[in-house]
Amino acid sequence: MATLPTYTFNPGPSAVYPEVRQYLADAFEEGWLSAPHRSERFTTLVRHCLDQARLKLNIPQDYTILFTSSATECWEILTQSLTPRRSFHLYNGAFGQKWFDYARALRPGCTGLKFDINDVPDPATLPFNPEETDLVCITQNETSTATQLRDPFILSLFNRLGPALLAVDATSSLGGVQLKFIKADIWYGSVQKCLGLPAGLGLLVLSPRAVARAREIGDNAHYNSLNSMVKQMLNHQTTHTPNVLGIYLLSRVLQAREGIKVIQPHLNERAQKLYDYFEQVQPLGLRPLIDNPDARSTTVIGLQGPAALIEDVKRRARDEAGLQIGGGYGDLKATSLRIANFPAVPDAAFEALVQFFESIRV
Ligand SMILES: *Cc1c(COP(=O)(O)O)cnc(C)c1O
């Protein structure tokens, strides 16, 4: 077997917290792997997990939190249960585009606008009619292009929505960015990015307005219809046998973690240092993928360079320093690198990363 890298900067599945090893053993010892999902023991675990999520991620008390299997599943749930007519999609990369594609497959009237990776779009000029649109869909952190839409943009978009709901893909920022939940109706993400856990669990967070809208629309046709999920969650249960192990691990990780108020500034500082380094030093010509500092992601750092160099750097990082750097994604696959700046990646990994780039640039 090839040796595992010492550190991985893959932006998903990404580094897990080292404590997960012990949590897995505890889950086995404590009998969670065979725990019935209608038992009081399980519902107590769910309540604890949701309390921890509210506390550590600053999710408002009146927002509903649901478990899904992934962010991808959320795309379909939101179209099935909250989009009788059409959604409007603003995107600049592969994940936002996929969301648009899944929505359009079910509701052909959906529309979208692709913006440049260096742009911060102006909410006042977006081409959708709030009266005829059910959902406005944005990707807060576009993992494929290493870009981010910040609070002022989201707030200003939310303020011009009228009856439409704002839905936000926060898959690679939930747990790494202090999201202003009250400024949108729907937020979702999965645990294998900024929550430092193995894949297979997603979180879907709904405002009271979104829950009420789902009730009005009345979709009950799917196993994962929002109405059925919300109804089960009133009793801290799920519509189907859920990922009990994932829920257990999430509750342990959240309990052990600091609040997002502490985590975000730490990540932002690490991001700033890396952007500064690659802007100023440009080792072998590698430089930030995104030129506009206001469009850059704080949790996924993108770098660009010629395809041959990208390949070479990835290989040397792995062979010479035991560092797994994330490759590009979608259209940017060959000409970019991505570095996950997620909470479970330790500071020592970033020190090793800069050391590696220092060693190859001379
Ligand atoms: C990873 C990712 C997804 C897909 O998440 P899954 O849990 O694999 O479905 C969706 N959107 C964004 C922005 C992502 O980074």
Coordinates of C-alpha atoms and ligand atoms in Angstrom, one line a residue:
M1 CA 0.0 0.0 0.0
A2 CA 1.2 3.5 -0.8
T3 CA 1.9 5.6 2.2
L4 CA -0.8 8.1 3.1
P5 CA 0.0 11.8 2.9
T6 CA 0.9 13.4 6.3
Y7 CA -1.6 16.2 5.6
T8 CA -4.4 16.6 3.0
F9 CA -5.6 19.9 1.6
N10 CA -8.3 18.2 -0.5
P11 CA -11.4 20.4 -0.4
G12 CA -13.7 17.4 0.0
P13 CA -13.8 14.7 1.2
S14 CA -11.3 16.5 3.4
A15 CA -9.2 16.1 6.5
V16 CA -11.2 14.7 9.4
Y17 CA -10.5 15.7 13.0
P18 CA -8.0 13.1 14.6
E19 CA -10.5 12.7 17.4
V20 CA -12.9 11.0 15.0
R21 CA -10.9 7.8 15.6
Q22 CA -11.9 7.7 19.2
Y23 CA -15.4 8.8 18.5
L24 CA -15.8 5.9 16.1
A25 CA -14.6 3.5 18.8
D26 CA -17.0 5.1 21.3
A27 CA -19.9 4.8 18.9
F28 CA -19.2 1.1 18.6
E29 CA -18.8 0.6 22.3
E30 CA -21.9 2.6 23.2
G31 CA -24.0 0.6 20.8
W32 CA -25.0 3.4 18.4
L33 CA -24.4 1.2 15.4
S34 CA -27.5 -0.8 16.2
A35 CA -29.5 1.8 18.0
P36 CA -33.2 1.9 16.8
H37 CA -34.0 5.3 15.2
R38 CA -37.4 5.5 16.9
S39 CA -36.0 5.0 20.4
E40 CA -35.8 7.7 23.0
R41 CA -32.1 7.2 23.1
F42 CA -31.8 8.2 19.5
T43 CA -34.2 11.2 19.8
T44 CA -32.1 12.4 22.8
L45 CA -29.0 12.2 20.6
V46 CA -30.7 14.2 17.9
R47 CA -31.8 16.9 20.3
H48 CA -28.3 17.1 21.7
C49 CA -26.8 17.3 18.2
L50 CA -29.2 20.1 17.1
D51 CA -28.6 22.1 20.4
Q52 CA -24.9 21.9 19.7
A53 CA -25.4 23.0 16.1
R54 CA -27.4 26.0 17.2
L55 CA -24.8 26.9 19.9
K56 CA -21.6 26.3 17.9
L57 CA -22.8 27.5 14.4
N58 CA -25.1 30.3 15.6
I59 CA -28.3 28.9 14.0
P60 CA -31.3 30.8 15.3
Q61 CA -33.7 29.0 17.6
D62 CA -36.7 29.5 15.3
Y63 CA -34.9 27.9 12.3
T64 CA -35.6 24.2 11.6
I65 CA -32.6 21.9 11.2
L66 CA -33.0 18.7 9.1
F67 CA -30.7 15.8 8.3
T68 CA -30.2 14.8 4.7
S69 CA -27.7 12.4 3.1
S70 CA -25.8 15.1 1.2
A71 CA -25.9 18.6 -0.3
T72 CA -26.8 17.0 -3.6
E73 CA -30.0 15.6 -2.1
C74 CA -30.9 19.1 -0.9
W75 CA -30.9 20.4 -4.5
E76 CA -33.6 17.9 -5.3
I77 CA -35.6 18.4 -2.1
L78 CA -35.7 22.1 -2.6
T79 CA -37.0 21.7 -6.2
Q80 CA -39.5 19.1 -5.3
S81 CA -40.9 20.7 -2.2
L82 CA -40.4 24.5 -2.6
T83 CA -40.4 25.1 -6.4
P84 CA -43.8 24.7 -8.0
R85 CA -42.9 27.1 -10.8
R86 CA -39.3 28.0 -11.2
S87 CA -36.0 28.9 -9.4
F88 CA -33.4 31.5 -10.5
H89 CA -29.8 30.4 -10.2
L90 CA -26.8 32.8 -9.9
Y91 CA -23.5 30.8 -10.2
N92 CA -19.9 31.0 -11.4
G93 CA -18.8 27.3 -11.0
A94 CA -19.5 23.6 -11.2
F95 CA -21.5 23.2 -8.0
G96 CA -23.9 26.1 -8.7
Q97 CA -24.2 24.9 -12.3
K98 CA -25.1 21.4 -11.1
W99 CA -27.8 22.7 -8.8
F100 CA -29.2 24.7 -11.8
D101 CA -29.1 21.5 -13.9
Y102 CA -30.9 19.3 -11.3
A103 CA -33.6 22.0 -10.8
R104 CA -34.1 22.5 -14.5
A105 CA -34.5 18.7 -15.1
L106 CA -37.5 18.8 -12.8
R107 CA -38.8 22.3 -13.6
P108 CA -37.9 23.2 -17.1
G109 CA -38.8 26.9 -16.5
C110 CA -35.9 27.5 -14.2
T111 CA -33.5 30.2 -15.3
G112 CA -29.9 31.1 -14.4
L113 CA -27.1 33.6 -14.8
K114 CA -23.4 32.7 -14.8
F115 CA -21.1 35.5 -13.6
D116 CA -17.3 35.9 -13.9
I117 CA -15.2 34.4 -11.1
N118 CA -13.7 37.8 -10.4
D119 CA -17.0 39.6 -10.2
V120 CA -19.2 40.5 -7.2
P121 CA -22.6 40.7 -8.9
D122 CA -24.9 43.6 -8.2
P123 CA -28.2 42.2 -6.7
A124 CA -30.2 45.1 -8.2
T125 CA -29.5 44.0 -11.8
L126 CA -30.2 40.3 -11.5
P127 CA -32.7 39.1 -14.2
F128 CA -35.5 37.5 -12.2
N129 CA -39.0 38.5 -11.4
P130 CA -39.6 38.0 -7.6
E131 CA -43.3 37.6 -8.1
E132 CA -42.9 34.7 -10.5
T133 CA -39.9 33.0 -8.9
D134 CA -40.1 30.5 -6.0
L135 CA -36.4 30.3 -5.1
V136 CA -33.4 32.4 -5.7
C137 CA -30.4 30.1 -5.5
I138 CA -26.8 31.1 -4.7
T139 CA -23.7 29.3 -3.7
Q140 CA -22.1 31.1 -0.8
N141 CA -18.8 29.4 -1.2
E142 CA -18.2 28.0 -4.7
T143 CA -15.7 25.2 -4.0
S144 CA -14.9 24.6 -7.7
T145 CA -13.7 28.2 -8.3
A146 CA -12.6 29.1 -4.8
T147 CA -14.9 32.1 -4.7
Q148 CA -17.2 33.5 -2.0
L149 CA -20.3 35.7 -1.8
R150 CA -20.0 37.8 1.3
D151 CA -22.6 39.2 3.8
P152 CA -23.3 42.6 2.1
F153 CA -24.2 40.9 -1.1
I154 CA -26.5 38.3 0.5
L155 CA -28.2 40.9 2.7
S156 CA -28.9 43.2 -0.3
L157 CA -30.2 40.3 -2.4
F158 CA -32.4 39.2 0.5
N159 CA -33.8 42.7 0.8
R160 CA -35.1 42.7 -2.8
L161 CA -36.7 39.2 -2.8
G162 CA -40.3 40.0 -2.2
P163 CA -42.2 36.7 -2.0
A164 CA -39.3 34.6 -3.4
L165 CA -37.2 32.6 -0.9
L166 CA -33.4 32.8 -0.8
A167 CA -31.7 29.4 -0.8
V168 CA -27.9 29.2 -0.1
D169 CA -25.5 26.4 -0.8
A170 CA -23.0 26.7 2.1
T171 CA -21.5 23.3 1.8
S172 CA -17.9 24.3 2.0
S173 CA -18.4 27.1 4.5
L174 CA -20.9 25.7 7.0
G175 CA -18.7 25.4 10.1
G176 CA -15.9 27.7 8.7
V177 CA -17.7 31.0 8.1
Q178 CA -20.0 32.7 10.5
L179 CA -23.1 32.6 8.3
K180 CA -25.9 35.2 8.9
F181 CA -28.7 32.7 8.9
I182 CA -31.5 35.3 9.4
K183 CA -30.5 36.8 6.0
A184 CA -31.8 33.8 4.0
D185 CA -34.5 31.3 4.2
I186 CA -32.7 28.1 3.3
W187 CA -29.1 27.1 4.0
Y188 CA -27.5 23.7 3.6
G189 CA -24.2 21.9 3.7
S190 CA -22.6 18.6 4.3
V191 CA -20.3 17.4 7.1
Q192 CA -17.3 16.3 5.0
K193 CA -16.0 19.9 4.3
C194 CA -15.7 22.4 7.2
L195 CA -17.0 20.1 9.8
G196 CA -14.1 17.7 9.5
L197 CA -16.2 14.4 9.4
P198 CA -16.5 11.5 7.0
A199 CA -19.1 12.1 4.2
G200 CA -22.7 10.8 4.3
L201 CA -24.6 13.5 6.2
G202 CA -26.0 16.8 5.2
L203 CA -27.7 19.6 7.2
L204 CA -30.6 21.6 5.8
V205 CA -31.6 24.7 7.8
L206 CA -35.0 26.4 7.2
S207 CA -36.4 29.7 8.2
P208 CA -40.0 29.8 9.6
R209 CA -41.0 31.4 6.3
A210 CA -39.6 28.4 4.3
V211 CA -41.3 25.9 6.6
A212 CA -44.6 27.7 6.1
R213 CA -44.1 27.9 2.3
A214 CA -43.5 24.1 2.1
R215 CA -46.8 23.6 4.0
E216 CA -48.7 25.8 1.6
I217 CA -47.2 24.1 -1.4
G218 CA -48.1 20.7 0.2
D219 CA -45.6 18.3 -1.5
N220 CA -45.9 14.9 0.1
A221 CA -45.1 12.8 -2.9
H222 CA -41.5 12.0 -2.0
Y223 CA -39.8 10.0 0.8
N224 CA -37.8 13.2 1.4
S225 CA -40.6 15.7 1.0
L226 CA -39.9 18.7 3.2
N227 CA -43.3 18.5 4.9
S228 CA -42.7 14.9 6.1
M229 CA -39.1 15.7 7.2
V230 CA -40.2 18.7 9.2
K231 CA -43.1 16.7 10.8
Q232 CA -40.8 13.9 11.8
M233 CA -38.2 16.4 13.2
L234 CA -40.8 17.8 15.6
N235 CA -40.2 14.6 17.4
H236 CA -36.5 14.5 16.7
Q237 CA -37.0 11.8 14.2
T238 CA -36.4 11.2 10.5
T239 CA -38.5 9.8 7.6
H240 CA -36.2 6.9 7.1
T241 CA -33.4 5.1 8.9
P242 CA -30.8 7.9 9.1
N243 CA -27.0 7.9 9.3
V244 CA -27.0 7.4 13.1
L245 CA -23.2 7.1 13.1
G246 CA -22.9 10.4 11.2
I247 CA -25.3 12.1 13.6
Y248 CA -23.4 10.8 16.6
L249 CA -20.0 11.9 15.2
L250 CA -21.4 15.3 14.4
S251 CA -22.7 15.8 17.9
R252 CA -19.3 14.8 19.3
V253 CA -17.3 17.1 17.0
L254 CA -19.6 20.0 17.6
Q255 CA -19.5 19.5 21.3
A256 CA -15.7 19.5 21.3
R257 CA -15.3 22.4 18.9
E258 CA -15.1 26.1 19.7
G259 CA -17.9 28.4 18.5
I260 CA -17.8 29.7 14.9
K261 CA -17.0 33.2 16.4
V262 CA -13.6 31.8 17.3
I263 CA -13.1 29.5 14.3
Q264 CA -13.8 32.1 11.6
P265 CA -11.2 34.7 12.5
H266 CA -8.6 31.9 12.7
L267 CA -9.4 30.7 9.2
N268 CA -9.6 34.2 7.8
E269 CA -6.1 34.9 9.2
R270 CA -4.7 31.7 7.6
A271 CA -6.4 32.5 4.3
Q272 CA -5.0 36.1 4.3
K273 CA -1.5 34.8 5.0
L274 CA -1.7 32.3 2.1
Y275 CA -3.1 34.8 -0.4
D276 CA -0.4 37.3 0.6
Y277 CA 2.3 34.7 0.2
F278 CA 1.1 33.5 -3.3
E279 CA 0.6 37.1 -4.4
Q280 CA 4.0 38.4 -3.3
V281 CA 6.2 35.3 -3.8
Q282 CA 4.4 33.6 -6.7
P283 CA 6.6 30.4 -6.3
L284 CA 7.4 29.1 -9.8
G285 CA 4.8 31.4 -11.1
L286 CA 1.9 30.0 -9.1
R287 CA -0.5 32.8 -8.1
P288 CA -4.0 33.2 -6.7
L289 CA -6.7 31.9 -9.0
I290 CA -8.9 34.8 -8.1
D291 CA -7.5 38.3 -8.7
N292 CA -10.3 40.2 -6.9
P293 CA -9.7 40.0 -3.1
D294 CA -13.5 40.6 -2.6
A295 CA -14.4 37.5 -4.5
R296 CA -11.9 35.2 -2.9
S297 CA -13.0 32.3 -0.7
T298 CA -11.7 32.2 2.8
T299 CA -12.1 28.4 3.1
V300 CA -10.8 27.2 -0.3
I301 CA -7.7 28.9 -1.6
G302 CA -7.4 28.6 -5.4
L303 CA -4.1 28.9 -7.2
Q304 CA -3.4 29.0 -11.0
G305 CA -0.5 28.1 -13.2
P306 CA 0.3 26.3 -16.5
A307 CA -1.0 22.7 -16.6
A308 CA 2.4 21.1 -16.6
L309 CA 3.5 23.1 -13.5
I310 CA 0.2 22.2 -11.7
E311 CA 0.8 18.5 -12.3
D312 CA 4.4 18.8 -11.2
V313 CA 3.7 20.7 -8.0
K314 CA 1.0 18.2 -7.0
R315 CA 3.3 15.3 -7.5
R316 CA 6.3 16.8 -5.7
A317 CA 4.2 18.0 -2.8
R318 CA 3.0 14.4 -2.4
D319 CA 6.4 12.7 -2.9
E320 CA 8.7 15.1 -1.3
A321 CA 6.6 16.6 1.6
G322 CA 3.7 14.1 2.2
L323 CA 1.3 16.9 1.3
Q324 CA -1.9 16.2 -0.7
I325 CA -2.9 19.4 -2.5
G326 CA -6.4 19.5 -4.0
G327 CA -6.6 19.5 -7.8
G328 CA -8.7 21.9 -9.9
Y329 CA -12.4 21.1 -10.6
G330 CA -14.5 21.2 -13.7
D331 CA -13.3 23.7 -16.3
L332 CA -10.4 24.7 -14.1
K333 CA -9.2 21.1 -13.5
A334 CA -5.9 21.2 -15.4
T335 CA -4.8 24.8 -14.6
S336 CA -5.6 25.3 -10.9
L337 CA -4.9 23.9 -7.5
R338 CA -7.1 24.1 -4.5
I339 CA -6.1 24.2 -0.8
A340 CA -8.8 23.5 1.8
N341 CA -8.5 26.0 4.6
F342 CA -10.9 23.9 6.8
P343 CA -10.9 23.9 10.6
A344 CA -9.7 20.3 10.8
V345 CA -6.5 21.1 8.9
P346 CA -4.0 22.0 11.6
D347 CA -1.8 25.1 11.5
A348 CA 1.2 22.7 11.3
A349 CA 0.0 21.6 7.9
F350 CA 0.0 25.2 6.6
E351 CA 3.5 25.7 7.9
A352 CA 4.6 22.5 6.1
L353 CA 2.9 23.8 2.9
V354 CA 4.7 27.1 2.8
Q355 CA 7.9 25.4 3.7
F356 CA 7.4 23.1 0.7
F357 CA 6.8 26.0 -1.7
E358 CA 9.8 27.8 -0.3
S359 CA 11.9 24.7 -1.0
I360 CA 10.9 24.3 -4.6
R361 CA 11.0 27.9 -5.7
V362 CA 14.9 28.2 -5.5
Ligands
LIG1 C1 -19.1 19.4 -2.0 C2 -20.1 20.3 -2.5 C3 -21.4 19.9 -2.8 C4 -21.8 18.4 -2.9 O1 -21.8 17.9 -1.6 P1 -22.3 16.4 -1.4 O2 -22.4 16.2 0.1 O3 -21.2 15.6 -2.0 O4 -23.6 16.2 -2.1 C5 -22.3 20.8 -3.2 N1 -22.0 22.2 -3.2 C6 -20.8 22.6 -2.9 C7 -20.6 24.1 -2.9 C8 -19.8 21.7 -2.5 O5 -18.6 22.2 -2.1

